[in-house]
Short mmCIF file of C-alpha atoms in Angstrom, two decimals:
data_model
loop_
_atom_site.label_atom_id
_atom_site.label_comp_id
_atom_site.label_asym_id
_atom_site.label_seq_id
_atom_site.Cartn_x
_atom_site.Cartn_y
_atom_site.Cartn_z
CA MET A 1415 -0.71 18.85 -10.41
CA SER A 1416 -1.09 21.26 -7.92
CA ALA A 1417 1.28 22.73 -5.61
CA LEU A 1418 0.74 21.11 -2.17
CA SER A 1419 1.33 17.67 -4.77
CA ASN A 1420 4.27 18.65 -6.28
CA LYS A 1421 5.19 19.31 -2.80
CA ARG A 1422 3.91 16.25 -1.49
CA GLY A 1423 6.24 14.34 -4.39
CA TYR A 1424 9.12 15.93 -3.58
CA ARG A 1425 8.96 14.77 0.35
CA ALA A 1426 8.58 11.37 -0.82
CA LEU A 1427 11.16 11.31 -2.51
CA VAL A 1428 13.51 11.56 0.12
CA PRO A 1429 13.34 8.28 2.36
CA PRO A 1430 13.57 6.31 -1.33
CA ILE A 1431 16.80 8.24 -1.81
CA ILE A 1432 18.47 7.11 1.51
CA ILE A 1433 17.37 3.63 1.30
CA ILE A 1434 19.53 3.37 -1.97
CA GLY A 1435 21.79 5.48 -0.55
CA LEU A 1436 22.16 3.30 2.22
CA MET A 1437 22.05 -0.09 -0.19
CA TRP A 1438 25.41 1.57 -2.48
CA VAL A 1439 27.38 2.65 0.67
CA PHE A 1440 26.94 -0.80 2.55
CA TYR A 1441 27.69 -2.13 -0.82
CA ALA A 1442 31.02 -0.32 -1.30
CA ILE A 1443 32.34 -0.86 1.84
CA GLN A 1444 31.27 -4.57 1.54
CA GLN A 1445 33.20 -4.85 -1.76
CA THR A 1446 36.36 -2.30 -0.15
CA TYR A 1447 36.83 -3.70 3.30
CA PHE A 1448 34.22 -6.64 4.48
CA PRO A 1449 33.24 -8.99 1.33
CA GLU A 1450 32.52 -11.60 3.80
CA ILE A 1451 29.68 -9.59 5.50
CA VAL A 1452 27.73 -11.53 3.15
CA ALA A 1453 28.01 -14.07 5.25
CA TYR A 1454 25.74 -12.35 7.94
CA GLY A 1455 22.15 -12.62 5.87
CA VAL A 1456 19.62 -14.29 7.16
CA ARG A 1457 20.40 -17.68 7.78
CA PRO A 1458 16.69 -19.80 8.61
CA ARG A 1459 16.65 -20.98 12.70
CA GLU A 1460 19.96 -20.42 13.52
CA LEU A 1461 20.54 -17.62 15.76
CA ASP A 1462 23.78 -16.04 14.19
CA GLY A 1463 21.11 -15.65 11.49
CA LEU A 1464 18.83 -13.54 13.26
CA SER A 1465 20.88 -10.38 12.47
CA GLY A 1466 20.48 -10.68 9.14
CA ILE A 1467 16.76 -9.59 9.28
CA LEU A 1468 17.93 -5.58 9.77
CA ALA A 1469 21.09 -6.52 7.82
CA SER A 1470 20.12 -8.45 4.80
CA PRO A 1471 18.93 -5.86 3.20
CA LEU A 1472 21.52 -3.82 2.64
CA LEU A 1473 23.91 -6.40 1.53
CA HIS A 1474 24.21 -7.80 -2.25
CA SER A 1475 26.02 -10.30 -4.19
CA PRO A 1476 29.77 -9.33 -4.36
CA SER A 1477 30.21 -11.01 -8.00
CA ASP A 1478 27.59 -9.54 -9.69
CA ILE A 1479 26.46 -6.19 -9.56
CA SER A 1480 23.65 -6.54 -11.58
CA HIS A 1481 21.68 -7.62 -8.25
CA ILE A 1482 22.01 -4.42 -6.42
CA ILE A 1483 21.31 -2.61 -9.78
CA ASN A 1484 18.08 -4.45 -10.05
CA ASN A 1485 17.09 -4.06 -6.78
CA SER A 1486 17.48 0.18 -6.66
CA ILE A 1487 14.59 1.10 -9.25
CA PRO A 1488 12.01 -1.02 -8.02
CA MET A 1489 12.92 -0.04 -4.83
CA PHE A 1490 12.82 3.68 -5.64
CA ALA A 1491 9.17 3.57 -7.16
CA LEU A 1492 7.43 1.73 -4.79
CA SER A 1493 8.83 3.36 -2.04
CA TRP A 1494 8.14 6.53 -3.89
CA ALA A 1495 4.61 5.31 -4.42
CA LEU A 1496 4.05 4.00 -0.57
CA TYR A 1497 5.34 7.43 1.17
CA TYR A 1498 3.86 9.69 -1.19
CA PHE A 1499 0.42 7.56 -0.73
CA TYR A 1500 0.84 6.82 2.52
CA PRO A 1501 3.16 10.34 4.47
CA LYS A 1502 2.08 9.06 7.61
CA LEU A 1503 2.07 5.33 7.46
CA ALA A 1504 4.53 4.58 4.93
CA SER A 1505 7.53 4.39 7.64
CA LYS A 1506 5.78 1.96 10.46
CA VAL A 1507 4.33 -0.09 7.06
CA LEU A 1508 7.52 -0.01 6.05
CA ALA A 1509 9.93 -0.92 8.90
CA PHE A 1510 6.99 -3.80 9.98
CA MET A 1511 7.53 -5.30 6.42
CA TRP A 1512 11.25 -5.30 6.75
CA VAL A 1513 11.30 -6.83 9.72
CA THR A 1514 8.64 -9.46 9.28
CA THR A 1515 9.71 -10.84 5.56
CA GLY A 1516 13.25 -11.67 7.18
CA LEU A 1517 11.46 -13.45 9.94
CA CYS A 1518 9.16 -15.40 7.81
CA VAL A 1519 11.99 -15.79 6.13
CA TRP A 1520 13.78 -16.80 9.23
CA VAL A 1521 11.61 -19.35 10.04
CA GLY A 1522 10.47 -20.19 7.04
CA ALA A 1523 12.72 -20.96 4.69
CA VAL A 1524 15.28 -24.20 3.76
CA PRO A 1525 18.06 -24.20 6.87
CA GLY A 1526 21.97 -24.31 5.57
CA THR A 1527 20.83 -21.07 2.83
CA ASN A 1528 22.38 -17.61 3.19
CA HIS A 1529 19.42 -15.02 2.51
CA ILE A 1530 20.67 -11.58 1.00
CA GLY A 1531 18.94 -8.65 -0.76
CA MET A 1532 16.58 -5.99 -0.90
CA SER A 1533 14.30 -8.24 -2.87
CA GLY A 1534 11.77 -9.13 -0.10
CA VAL A 1535 11.15 -5.72 0.69
CA ILE A 1536 10.71 -4.98 -2.80
CA TYR A 1537 7.87 -8.22 -3.16
CA ALA A 1538 6.15 -6.66 0.17
CA LEU A 1539 6.11 -3.08 -1.22
CA ALA A 1540 4.55 -4.60 -4.68
CA GLY A 1541 2.20 -6.66 -2.39
CA PHE A 1542 1.20 -3.76 -0.30
CA LEU A 1543 0.62 -1.12 -2.86
CA PHE A 1544 -1.25 -3.70 -5.33
CA ALA A 1545 -3.73 -5.25 -2.60
CA SER A 1546 -4.16 -1.62 -0.99
CA GLY A 1547 -5.48 -0.39 -4.31
CA VAL A 1548 -7.53 -3.03 -4.75
CA VAL A 1549 -9.44 -3.07 -0.93
CA ARG A 1550 -9.87 0.74 -1.49
CA LYS A 1551 -10.21 1.07 -5.17
CA GLN A 1552 -7.47 3.46 -5.91
CA VAL A 1553 -6.40 3.04 -9.17
CA ASN A 1554 -3.22 4.76 -8.90
CA LEU A 1555 -1.92 2.66 -6.44
CA LEU A 1556 -2.96 -0.38 -8.90
CA ALA A 1557 -1.33 1.35 -11.85
CA ILE A 1558 2.25 1.68 -10.35
CA SER A 1559 2.18 -1.96 -8.83
CA LEU A 1560 1.59 -3.15 -11.99
CA LEU A 1561 4.00 -0.96 -14.22
CA VAL A 1562 6.79 -2.14 -11.70
CA VAL A 1563 5.71 -6.24 -11.89
CA PHE A 1564 5.46 -5.78 -15.79
CA GLU A 1565 8.37 -3.52 -16.09
CA TYR A 1566 10.57 -6.01 -14.11
CA GLY A 1567 8.19 -9.18 -15.58
CA SER A 1568 10.30 -11.88 -13.68
CA MET A 1569 8.64 -10.43 -10.35
CA ILE A 1570 6.07 -12.68 -10.71
CA TRP A 1571 8.47 -15.92 -11.47
CA GLY A 1572 10.03 -14.95 -8.82
CA VAL A 1573 7.62 -16.35 -6.13
CA PHE A 1574 8.59 -19.75 -7.04
CA PRO A 1575 11.84 -21.95 -6.95
CA LEU A 1576 12.74 -21.92 -10.29
CA GLN A 1577 15.94 -20.40 -10.73
CA ASP A 1578 19.02 -21.64 -8.48
CA GLY A 1579 20.86 -18.86 -5.90
CA VAL A 1580 17.43 -16.30 -5.73
CA SER A 1581 15.50 -16.02 -2.39
CA TRP A 1582 12.16 -17.21 -3.51
CA GLU A 1583 11.45 -17.62 -0.18
CA SER A 1584 11.84 -13.89 0.14
CA HIS A 1585 10.08 -13.26 -2.73
CA LEU A 1586 6.70 -15.38 -1.97
CA PHE A 1587 6.84 -13.84 2.21
CA GLY A 1588 7.41 -10.47 1.23
CA GLY A 1589 4.49 -10.59 -1.58
CA ILE A 1590 2.28 -12.41 0.94
CA VAL A 1591 3.55 -9.47 3.98
CA GLY A 1592 3.07 -6.84 2.05
CA VAL A 1593 -0.81 -8.45 1.61
CA ALA A 1594 -1.55 -9.04 5.20
CA PHE A 1595 -0.38 -5.53 6.25
CA ALA A 1596 -2.32 -3.94 3.14
CA LEU A 1597 -5.80 -5.25 4.82
CA TYR A 1598 -4.82 -4.74 8.56
CA TYR A 1599 -4.34 -0.98 7.37
CA ARG A 1600 -6.67 -0.64 4.93
CA TYR A 1601 -8.60 2.06 7.36
CA GLU A 1602 -5.78 3.70 7.89
CA GLY A 1603 -4.21 6.49 6.36
CA GLY A 1604 -3.84 7.17 2.47
CA PRO A 1605 -6.15 7.02 -0.38
CA GLN A 1606 -9.27 5.46 1.00
CA LYS A 1607 -12.35 4.65 -0.87
CA LYS A 1608 -14.99 7.50 -1.29
CA LYS A 1609 -18.25 6.61 1.29
CA TYR A 1610 -21.90 7.43 1.31
CA GLN A 1611 -23.82 8.93 4.05
CA TRP A 1612 -26.58 5.90 4.16
CA GLU A 1613 -22.89 4.25 4.40
CA ILE A 1614 -21.86 5.74 6.79
CA GLU A 1615 -25.27 6.03 8.83
CA GLU A 1616 -25.17 2.35 8.15
CA GLU A 1617 -21.94 0.95 10.18
CA LEU A 1618 -23.09 3.96 12.83
CA GLY A 1619 -25.89 1.30 13.53
CA LEU A 1620 -28.66 3.65 12.82
CA ASP A 1621 -31.84 3.07 11.86
CA ASN A 1622 -33.01 5.88 10.06
CA TYR A 1623 -32.02 9.49 9.50
CA GLU A 1624 -33.12 12.98 7.42
CA TYR A 1625 -31.57 14.75 4.47
CA GLU A 1626 -33.33 18.19 3.16
CA TYR A 1627 -33.77 18.28 -0.37
CA TRP A 1628 -34.99 21.15 -2.33
CA LYS A 1629 -37.95 20.39 -5.38
CA VAL A 1630 -37.77 22.60 -7.88
CA ASP A 1631 -40.08 20.98 -10.25
CA GLU A 1632 -43.77 20.05 -9.15
CA THR A 1633 -44.83 18.20 -12.61
CA THR A 1634 -41.27 16.29 -12.70
CA ASN A 1635 -40.76 15.72 -9.01
CA THR A 1636 -37.09 17.07 -9.92
CA ILE A 1637 -34.99 17.09 -6.48
CA MET A 1638 -31.88 19.55 -5.90
CA SER A 1639 -29.37 19.38 -2.54
CA PRO A 1640 -29.59 23.32 -0.93
CA GLU A 1641 -26.05 23.59 -3.11
CA GLU A 1642 -27.82 22.94 -6.58
CA ALA A 1643 -31.16 24.37 -5.84
CA VAL A 1644 -29.33 28.40 -4.92
CA LYS A 1645 -29.08 28.67 -8.52
CA GLN A 1646 -32.54 27.94 -9.69
CA GLU A 1647 -35.88 29.50 -9.57
CA GLY A 1648 -38.79 28.35 -7.40
CA ALA A 1649 -36.56 26.06 -5.84
CA ARG A 1650 -38.70 25.19 -2.49
CA PRO A 1651 -37.66 23.25 0.57
CA VAL A 1652 -38.41 19.47 1.45
CA ARG A 1653 -36.87 16.62 3.66
CA ILE A 1654 -37.23 13.48 2.67
CA LYS A 1655 -36.53 10.50 5.54
CA TYR A 1656 -34.73 7.40 4.17
CA TYR A 1657 -35.06 4.16 6.11
CA ILE A 1658 -32.63 1.36 6.51
CA THR A 1659 -33.72 -1.74 6.97
CA LYS A 1660 -31.22 -5.00 7.40
CA LYS A 1661 -33.35 -7.02 5.08
CA SER A 1662 -32.22 -5.23 2.47
CA ASP A 1663 -29.21 -3.81 1.06
CA GLY A 1664 -31.08 -1.04 -0.65
CA ILE A 1665 -32.68 2.25 0.74
CA GLN A 1666 -36.22 2.43 1.25
CA ASP A 1667 -38.27 6.02 0.18
CA ASP A 1668 -40.71 6.63 3.03
#
């Protein structure tokens, strides 16, 4: 790994550390001074429950420490991946997904319930990274998301109402929100699918274009790029024009 990649990897550690730190600080304050604060999660269709859109991801079950532990590990891994692969886009996407997931729960979950915990944001991150890997054809993003999903296999089943006391609505809406933002920002920031020159020209609406190649062997008509041809003897320049036709996905040689 290059020095630049190492530096970027270290920088990407800072936001996850801050987020996990806030989670545990809130948990300590909640346990020590304000145990009643857990009532301020997302409470669907209640005006007082709107405050939970911002606060609920930082609140966790006071009676079960495994709740915050199980959320800390995937949150750290996924948020690191977000900031590593999308350093310029990460904070905006995370903030949007945080708020949008909470808002969807407030609108769509069962009234009379109280939703707390970081799991909705975790599902949003997993959905974003996985969908981004698909649309951008980036294996690294797919691998990280799948690793988290398989390591914490219950994530797959978490979008179904199978377990009492678990906010499956947060999981479901979080996953949907993550995929939606991945599609919305598919051309912005982060690693992009490699595009060939003819694809770029086609997107720009150009009817035809020319490239300069060098012919090396008259018998076999071997053609090389100028960069490759400088290493060969007997190379001579030849221009080849290509046309893009609207009736065909291919390229025709003139």
